[in-house]
Short mmCIF file of C-alpha atoms in Angstrom, two decimals:
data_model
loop_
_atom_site.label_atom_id
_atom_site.label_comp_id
_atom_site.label_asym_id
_atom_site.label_seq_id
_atom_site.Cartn_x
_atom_site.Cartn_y
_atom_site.Cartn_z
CA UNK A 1 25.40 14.94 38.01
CA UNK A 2 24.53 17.52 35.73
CA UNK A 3 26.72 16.35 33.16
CA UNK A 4 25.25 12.76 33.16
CA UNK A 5 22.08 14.10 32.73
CA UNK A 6 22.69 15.80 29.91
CA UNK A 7 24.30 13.04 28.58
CA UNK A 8 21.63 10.31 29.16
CA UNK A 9 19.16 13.47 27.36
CA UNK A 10 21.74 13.59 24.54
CA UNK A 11 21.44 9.43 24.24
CA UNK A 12 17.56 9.76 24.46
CA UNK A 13 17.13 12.46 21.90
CA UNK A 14 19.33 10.60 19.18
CA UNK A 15 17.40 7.65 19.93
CA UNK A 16 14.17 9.41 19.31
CA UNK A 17 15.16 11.49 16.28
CA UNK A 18 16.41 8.27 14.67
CA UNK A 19 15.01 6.81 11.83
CA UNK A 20 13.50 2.99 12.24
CA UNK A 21 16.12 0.66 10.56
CA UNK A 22 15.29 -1.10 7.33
CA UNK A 23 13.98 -4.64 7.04
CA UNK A 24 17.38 -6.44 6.27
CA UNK A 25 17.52 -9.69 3.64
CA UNK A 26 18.36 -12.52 5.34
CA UNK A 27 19.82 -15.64 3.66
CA UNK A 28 20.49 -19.22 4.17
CA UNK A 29 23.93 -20.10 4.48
CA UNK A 30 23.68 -21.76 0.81
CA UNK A 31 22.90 -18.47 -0.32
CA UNK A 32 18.58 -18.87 -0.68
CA UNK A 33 17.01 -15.65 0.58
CA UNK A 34 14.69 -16.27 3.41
CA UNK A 35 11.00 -15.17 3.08
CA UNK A 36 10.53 -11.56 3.82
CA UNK A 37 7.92 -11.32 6.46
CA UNK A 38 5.50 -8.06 7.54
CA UNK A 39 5.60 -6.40 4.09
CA UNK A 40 1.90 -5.58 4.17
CA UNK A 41 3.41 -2.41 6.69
CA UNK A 42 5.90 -1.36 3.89
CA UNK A 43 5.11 1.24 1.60
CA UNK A 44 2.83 0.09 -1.52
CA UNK A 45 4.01 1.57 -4.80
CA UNK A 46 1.49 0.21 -7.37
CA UNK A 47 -0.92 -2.89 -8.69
CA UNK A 48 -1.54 -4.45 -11.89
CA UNK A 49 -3.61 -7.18 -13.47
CA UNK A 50 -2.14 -9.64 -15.61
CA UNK A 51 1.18 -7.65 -16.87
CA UNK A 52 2.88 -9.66 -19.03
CA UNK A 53 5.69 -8.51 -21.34
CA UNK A 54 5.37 -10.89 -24.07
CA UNK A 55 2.15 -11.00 -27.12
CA UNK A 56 -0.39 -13.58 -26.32
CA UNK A 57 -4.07 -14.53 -25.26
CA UNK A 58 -4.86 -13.01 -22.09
CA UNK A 59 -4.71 -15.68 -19.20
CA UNK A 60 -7.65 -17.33 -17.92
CA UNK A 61 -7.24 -16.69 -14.54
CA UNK A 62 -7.12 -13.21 -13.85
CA UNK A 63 -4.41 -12.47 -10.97
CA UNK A 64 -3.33 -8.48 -9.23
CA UNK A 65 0.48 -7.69 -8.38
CA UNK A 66 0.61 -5.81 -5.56
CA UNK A 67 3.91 -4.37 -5.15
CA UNK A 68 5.75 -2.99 -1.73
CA UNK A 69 9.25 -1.70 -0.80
CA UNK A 70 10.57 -1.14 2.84
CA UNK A 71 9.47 2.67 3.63
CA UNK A 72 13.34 3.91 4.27
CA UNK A 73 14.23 2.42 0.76
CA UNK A 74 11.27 4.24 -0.51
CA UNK A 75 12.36 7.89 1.13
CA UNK A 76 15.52 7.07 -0.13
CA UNK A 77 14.87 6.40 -3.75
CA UNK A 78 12.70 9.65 -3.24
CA UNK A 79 15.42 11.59 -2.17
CA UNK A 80 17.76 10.26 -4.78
CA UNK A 81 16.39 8.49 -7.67
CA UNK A 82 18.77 5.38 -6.49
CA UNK A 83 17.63 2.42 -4.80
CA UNK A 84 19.82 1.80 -1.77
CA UNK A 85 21.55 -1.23 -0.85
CA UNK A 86 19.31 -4.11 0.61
CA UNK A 87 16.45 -2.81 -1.07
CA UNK A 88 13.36 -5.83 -0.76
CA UNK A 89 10.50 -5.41 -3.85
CA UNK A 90 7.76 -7.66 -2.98
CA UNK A 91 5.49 -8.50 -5.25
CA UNK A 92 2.62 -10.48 -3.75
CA UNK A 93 0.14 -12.34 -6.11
CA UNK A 94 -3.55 -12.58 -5.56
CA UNK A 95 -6.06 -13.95 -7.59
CA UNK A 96 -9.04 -12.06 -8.90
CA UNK A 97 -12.50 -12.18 -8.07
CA UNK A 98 -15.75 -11.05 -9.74
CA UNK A 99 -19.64 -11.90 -8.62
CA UNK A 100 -19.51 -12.07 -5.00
CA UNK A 101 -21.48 -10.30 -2.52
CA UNK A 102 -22.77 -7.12 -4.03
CA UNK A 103 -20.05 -6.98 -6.49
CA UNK A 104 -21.13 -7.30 -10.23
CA UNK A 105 -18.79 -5.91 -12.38
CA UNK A 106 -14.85 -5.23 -12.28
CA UNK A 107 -12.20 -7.37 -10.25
CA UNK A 108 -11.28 -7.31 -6.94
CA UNK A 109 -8.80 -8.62 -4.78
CA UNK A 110 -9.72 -12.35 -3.79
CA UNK A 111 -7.57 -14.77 -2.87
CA UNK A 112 -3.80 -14.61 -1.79
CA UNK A 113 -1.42 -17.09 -3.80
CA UNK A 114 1.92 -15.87 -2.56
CA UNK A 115 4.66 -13.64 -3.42
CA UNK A 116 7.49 -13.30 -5.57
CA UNK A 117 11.11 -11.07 -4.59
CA UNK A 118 13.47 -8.53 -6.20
CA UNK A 119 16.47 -7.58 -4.58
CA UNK A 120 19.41 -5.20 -4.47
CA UNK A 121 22.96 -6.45 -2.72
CA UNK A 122 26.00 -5.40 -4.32
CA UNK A 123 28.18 -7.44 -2.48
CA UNK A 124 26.35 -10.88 -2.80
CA UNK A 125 25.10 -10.07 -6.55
CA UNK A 126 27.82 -9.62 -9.14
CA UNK A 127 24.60 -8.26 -10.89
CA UNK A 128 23.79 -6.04 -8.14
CA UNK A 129 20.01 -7.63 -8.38
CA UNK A 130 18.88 -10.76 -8.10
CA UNK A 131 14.78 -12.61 -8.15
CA UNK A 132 13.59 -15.02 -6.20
CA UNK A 133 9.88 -16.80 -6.07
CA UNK A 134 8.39 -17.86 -3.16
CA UNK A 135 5.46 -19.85 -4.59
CA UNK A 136 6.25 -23.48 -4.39
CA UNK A 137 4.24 -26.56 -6.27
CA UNK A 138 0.62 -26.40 -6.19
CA UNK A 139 1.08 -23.19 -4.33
CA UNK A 140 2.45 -23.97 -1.51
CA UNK A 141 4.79 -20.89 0.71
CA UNK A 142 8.14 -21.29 0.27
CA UNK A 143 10.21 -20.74 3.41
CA UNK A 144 13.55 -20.03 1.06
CA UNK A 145 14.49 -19.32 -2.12
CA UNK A 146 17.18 -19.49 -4.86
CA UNK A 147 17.66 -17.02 -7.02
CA UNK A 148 16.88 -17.43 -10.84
CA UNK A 149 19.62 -17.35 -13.38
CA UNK A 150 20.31 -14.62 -14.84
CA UNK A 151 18.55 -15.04 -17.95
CA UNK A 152 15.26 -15.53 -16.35
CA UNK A 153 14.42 -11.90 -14.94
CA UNK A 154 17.43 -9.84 -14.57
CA UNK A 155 18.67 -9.20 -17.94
CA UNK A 156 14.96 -7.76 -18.64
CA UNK A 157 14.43 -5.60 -15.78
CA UNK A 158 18.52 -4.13 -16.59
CA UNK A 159 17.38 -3.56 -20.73
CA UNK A 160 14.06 -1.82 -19.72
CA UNK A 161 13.77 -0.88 -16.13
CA UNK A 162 13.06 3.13 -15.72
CA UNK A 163 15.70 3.32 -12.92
CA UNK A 164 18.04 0.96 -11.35
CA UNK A 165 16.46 -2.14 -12.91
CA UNK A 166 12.64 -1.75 -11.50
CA UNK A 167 10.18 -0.73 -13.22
CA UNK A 168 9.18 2.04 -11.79
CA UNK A 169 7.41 3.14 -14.76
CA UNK A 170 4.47 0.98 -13.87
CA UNK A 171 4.47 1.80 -10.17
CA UNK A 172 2.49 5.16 -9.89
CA UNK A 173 3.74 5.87 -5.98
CA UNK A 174 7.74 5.57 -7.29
CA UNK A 175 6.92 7.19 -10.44
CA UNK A 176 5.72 10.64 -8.99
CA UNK A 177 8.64 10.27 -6.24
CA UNK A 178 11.25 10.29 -8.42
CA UNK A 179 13.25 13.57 -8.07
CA UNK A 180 13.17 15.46 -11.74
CA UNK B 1 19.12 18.93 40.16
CA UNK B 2 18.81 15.05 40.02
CA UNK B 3 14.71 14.60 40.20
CA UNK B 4 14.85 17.62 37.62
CA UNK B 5 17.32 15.20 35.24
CA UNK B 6 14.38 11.97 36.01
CA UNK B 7 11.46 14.11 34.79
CA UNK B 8 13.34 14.68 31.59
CA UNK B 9 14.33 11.47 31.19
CA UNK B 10 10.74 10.67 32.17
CA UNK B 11 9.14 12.86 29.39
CA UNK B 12 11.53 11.76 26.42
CA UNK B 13 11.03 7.80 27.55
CA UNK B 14 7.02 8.87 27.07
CA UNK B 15 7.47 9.68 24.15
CA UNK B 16 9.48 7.32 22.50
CA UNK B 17 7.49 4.64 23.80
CA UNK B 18 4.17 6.20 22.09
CA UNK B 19 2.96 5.26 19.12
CA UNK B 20 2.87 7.82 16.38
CA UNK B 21 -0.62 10.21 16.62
CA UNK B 22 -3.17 8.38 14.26
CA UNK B 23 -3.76 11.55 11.25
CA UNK B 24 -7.02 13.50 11.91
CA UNK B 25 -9.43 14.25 9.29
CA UNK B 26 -9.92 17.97 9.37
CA UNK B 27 -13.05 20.23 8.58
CA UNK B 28 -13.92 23.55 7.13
CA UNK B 29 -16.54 25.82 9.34
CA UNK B 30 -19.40 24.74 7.35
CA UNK B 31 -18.89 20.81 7.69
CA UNK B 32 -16.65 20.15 4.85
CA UNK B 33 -13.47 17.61 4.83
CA UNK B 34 -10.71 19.10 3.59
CA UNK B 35 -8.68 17.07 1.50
CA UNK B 36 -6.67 14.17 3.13
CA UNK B 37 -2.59 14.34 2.37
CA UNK B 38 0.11 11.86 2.87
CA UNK B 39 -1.94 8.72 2.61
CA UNK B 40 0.41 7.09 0.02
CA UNK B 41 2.32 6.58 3.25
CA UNK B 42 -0.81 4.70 5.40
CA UNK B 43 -1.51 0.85 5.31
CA UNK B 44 -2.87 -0.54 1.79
CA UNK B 45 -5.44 -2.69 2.33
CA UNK B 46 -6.46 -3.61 -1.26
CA UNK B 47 -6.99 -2.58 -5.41
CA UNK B 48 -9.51 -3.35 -7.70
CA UNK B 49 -10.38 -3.07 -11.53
CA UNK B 50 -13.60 -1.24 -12.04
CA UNK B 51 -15.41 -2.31 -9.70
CA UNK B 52 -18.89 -1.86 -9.69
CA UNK B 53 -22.20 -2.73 -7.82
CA UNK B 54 -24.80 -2.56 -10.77
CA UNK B 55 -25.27 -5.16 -13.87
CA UNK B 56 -24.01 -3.51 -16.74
CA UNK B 57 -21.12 -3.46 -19.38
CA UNK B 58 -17.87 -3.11 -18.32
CA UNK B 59 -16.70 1.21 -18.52
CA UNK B 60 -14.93 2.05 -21.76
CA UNK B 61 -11.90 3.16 -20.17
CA UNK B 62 -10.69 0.69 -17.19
CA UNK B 63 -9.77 2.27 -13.17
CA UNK B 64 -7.92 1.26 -10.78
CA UNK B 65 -8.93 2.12 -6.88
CA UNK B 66 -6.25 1.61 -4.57
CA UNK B 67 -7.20 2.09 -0.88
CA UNK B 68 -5.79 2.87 1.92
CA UNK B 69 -6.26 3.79 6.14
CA UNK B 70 -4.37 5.07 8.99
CA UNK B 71 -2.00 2.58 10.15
CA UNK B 72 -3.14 3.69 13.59
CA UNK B 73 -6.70 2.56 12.65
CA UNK B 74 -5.62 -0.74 10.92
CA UNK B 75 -3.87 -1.61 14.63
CA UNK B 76 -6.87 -1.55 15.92
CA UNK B 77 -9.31 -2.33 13.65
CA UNK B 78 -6.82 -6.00 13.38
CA UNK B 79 -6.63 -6.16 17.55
CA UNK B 80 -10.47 -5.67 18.18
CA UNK B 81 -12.24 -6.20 14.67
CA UNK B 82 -13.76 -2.30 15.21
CA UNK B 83 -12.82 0.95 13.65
CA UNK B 84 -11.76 3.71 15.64
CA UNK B 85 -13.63 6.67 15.86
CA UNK B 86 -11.74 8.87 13.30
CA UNK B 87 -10.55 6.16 10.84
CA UNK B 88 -10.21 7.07 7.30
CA UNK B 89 -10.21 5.29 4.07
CA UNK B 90 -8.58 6.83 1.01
CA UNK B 91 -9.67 4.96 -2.46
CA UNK B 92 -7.20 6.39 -5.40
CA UNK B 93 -8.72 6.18 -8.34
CA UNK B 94 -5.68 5.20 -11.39
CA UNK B 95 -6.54 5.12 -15.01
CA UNK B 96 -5.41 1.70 -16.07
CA UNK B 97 -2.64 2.14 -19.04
CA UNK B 98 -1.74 -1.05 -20.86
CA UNK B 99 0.75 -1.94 -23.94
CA UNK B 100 3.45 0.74 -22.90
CA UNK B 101 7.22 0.36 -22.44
CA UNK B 102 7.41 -3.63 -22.59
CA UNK B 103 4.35 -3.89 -21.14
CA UNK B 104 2.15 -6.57 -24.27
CA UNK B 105 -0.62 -7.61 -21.94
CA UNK B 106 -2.39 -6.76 -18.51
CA UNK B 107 -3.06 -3.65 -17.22
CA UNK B 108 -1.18 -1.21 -15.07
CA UNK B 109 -1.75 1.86 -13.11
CA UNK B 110 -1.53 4.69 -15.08
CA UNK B 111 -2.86 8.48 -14.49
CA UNK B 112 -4.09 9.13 -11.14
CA UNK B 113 -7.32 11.00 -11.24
CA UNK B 114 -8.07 11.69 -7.74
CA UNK B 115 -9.59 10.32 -4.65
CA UNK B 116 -12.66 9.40 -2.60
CA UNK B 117 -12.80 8.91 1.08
CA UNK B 118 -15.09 7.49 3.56
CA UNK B 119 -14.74 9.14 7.53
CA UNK B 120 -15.89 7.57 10.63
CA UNK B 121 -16.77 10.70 12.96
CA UNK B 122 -19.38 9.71 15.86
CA UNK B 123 -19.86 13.21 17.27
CA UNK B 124 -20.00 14.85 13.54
CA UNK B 125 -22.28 12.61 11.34
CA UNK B 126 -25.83 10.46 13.09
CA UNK B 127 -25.25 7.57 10.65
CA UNK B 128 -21.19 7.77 11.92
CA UNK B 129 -19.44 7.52 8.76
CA UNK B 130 -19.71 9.52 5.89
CA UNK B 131 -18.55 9.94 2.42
CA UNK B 132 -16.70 12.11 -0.47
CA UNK B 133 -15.48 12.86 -3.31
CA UNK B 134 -12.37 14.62 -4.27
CA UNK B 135 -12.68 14.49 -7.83
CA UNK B 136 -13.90 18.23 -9.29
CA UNK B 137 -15.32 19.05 -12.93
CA UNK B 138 -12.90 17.91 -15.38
CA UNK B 139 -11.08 15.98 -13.03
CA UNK B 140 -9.57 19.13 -10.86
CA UNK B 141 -8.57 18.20 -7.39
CA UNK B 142 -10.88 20.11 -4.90
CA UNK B 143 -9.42 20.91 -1.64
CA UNK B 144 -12.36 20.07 0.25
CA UNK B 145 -15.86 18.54 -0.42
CA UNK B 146 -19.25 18.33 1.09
CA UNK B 147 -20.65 14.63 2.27
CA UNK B 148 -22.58 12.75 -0.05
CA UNK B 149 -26.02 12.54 1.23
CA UNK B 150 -27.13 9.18 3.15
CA UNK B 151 -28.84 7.30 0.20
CA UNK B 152 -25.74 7.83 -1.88
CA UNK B 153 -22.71 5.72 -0.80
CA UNK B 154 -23.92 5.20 3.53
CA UNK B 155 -26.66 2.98 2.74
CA UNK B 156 -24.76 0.16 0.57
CA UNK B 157 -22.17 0.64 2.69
CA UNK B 158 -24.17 0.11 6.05
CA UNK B 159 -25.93 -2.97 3.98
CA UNK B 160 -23.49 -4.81 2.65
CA UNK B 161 -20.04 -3.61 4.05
CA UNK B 162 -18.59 -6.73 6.05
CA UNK B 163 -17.83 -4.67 9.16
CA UNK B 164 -18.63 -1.53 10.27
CA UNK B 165 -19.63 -0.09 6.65
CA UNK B 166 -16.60 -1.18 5.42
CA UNK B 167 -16.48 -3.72 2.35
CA UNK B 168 -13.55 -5.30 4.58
CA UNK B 169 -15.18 -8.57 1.87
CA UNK B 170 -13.14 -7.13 -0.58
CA UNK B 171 -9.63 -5.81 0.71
CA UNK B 172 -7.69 -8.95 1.61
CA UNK B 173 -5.34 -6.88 3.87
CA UNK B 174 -8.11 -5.85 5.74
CA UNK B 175 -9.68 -9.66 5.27
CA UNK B 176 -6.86 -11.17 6.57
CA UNK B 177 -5.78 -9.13 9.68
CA UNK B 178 -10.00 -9.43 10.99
CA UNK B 179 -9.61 -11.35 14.45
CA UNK B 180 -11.56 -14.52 14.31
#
């Protein structure tokens, strides 16, 4: 008796000192990543407005970047300076606002248009990372996605990403994580 | 020996099954909030770009405010549309950087200054919530601060805020998760 008991404790204690597993990719079995879904609990790393990496007019319609990662990628990156494995970036778009209620200057957060995906797996990858958009034709979600050649958004995020192909230099939350 | 082996198994099963303790705001003896830590870890509910309430030029040098609240308080604040007593919103101000690394156009978030809060404490403050800034002479970080008095920040915020002093209008997290 006393030895069950001790082991049911043991089983209860692991349980409780365990870390909640990491939101896993899941794909199609062509190979399109499914959605991600509940990011808006993840850890948030950083916003922009309108970053764009080539010369030219700014657009007309203003739009934030909100970026998340799953929270045990996060401590892990924090711990290590490496992005682990299965790692999900999120980047959700939303368009700007200005003028409404008592708002009369600056930008705010206004309307959601969808997000776009960047993604570690080493085995699936032969580039290790791979980028997927999830905003369809006139804007509609897109339940699955392919991932763009690698041309389109790899090759820059490997030639100037701070670590690991993100750009963490733009993200102030994995930017002061990073271990020295 | 075996009812001895239930209550343990008892007290470890209450705790795993409860949620995480919502973080407390904390005050000096003489009514002052001492400074909030670990929020980069809470919900984000939203950013803007300079956002102001007055007509006027747009500010010489651009900010970003990220904010963010308890997850505990965004549960409930998305299952009953109130927030609890206790609930705390974090607004990081970022200077906005631009034309850095590859970075041509758009902004990003650059040098974090500091932080305001807002508090909801019933027992503490008549007019419930109540508000502060972080952000000392020169920019030093104080480790506590006094609350603003009512006309400054409680009376737009009581005014115009779209629930419960909040300017939920403007944080499409919050926007979003509102029950109907």
């Amino acid at each position: 008796m006393a030895s069950r008991c001790a082991f049911l404790i043991l089983v209860l204690a692991t349980v409780l000192a365990s870390e909640p597993s990491m939101p896993q990719p899941r794909f199609t079995a062509d190979n399109q990543l499914i959605r991600p879904e509940g990011y808006r609990e993840w850890m948030f790393v950083g916003s922009n407005l309108n970053m764009g990496y080539a010369e030219g007019p700014e657009p007309t319609e203003s739009r934030f970047h909100n970026i998340y990662i799953q929270r045990e990628a996060y401590r892990q990156f924090a711990a290590s300076g490496r992005f682990p494995d299965k790692t999900i970036l999120v980047m959700e778009v939303i368009a700007a606002g200005t003028n409404a209620s008592i708002n009369k200057r600056g930008q705010f957060e206004d309307r959601t248009l969808g997000i776009e995906v960047a993604m570690k797996d080493q085995q699936r990858f032969p580039e290790q990372w791979a980028y997927f958009n999830f905003i369809g034709k006139e804007g509609a979600p897109l339940a699955q996605a392919k991932a763009f050649p690698k041309e389109a958004c790899w090759k820059c995020h490997n030639q100037h990403g701070a670590a690991d192909n993100v750009f963490v230099q733009f993200y102030p939350v994995l930017r002061e994580a990073r271990p020295k």
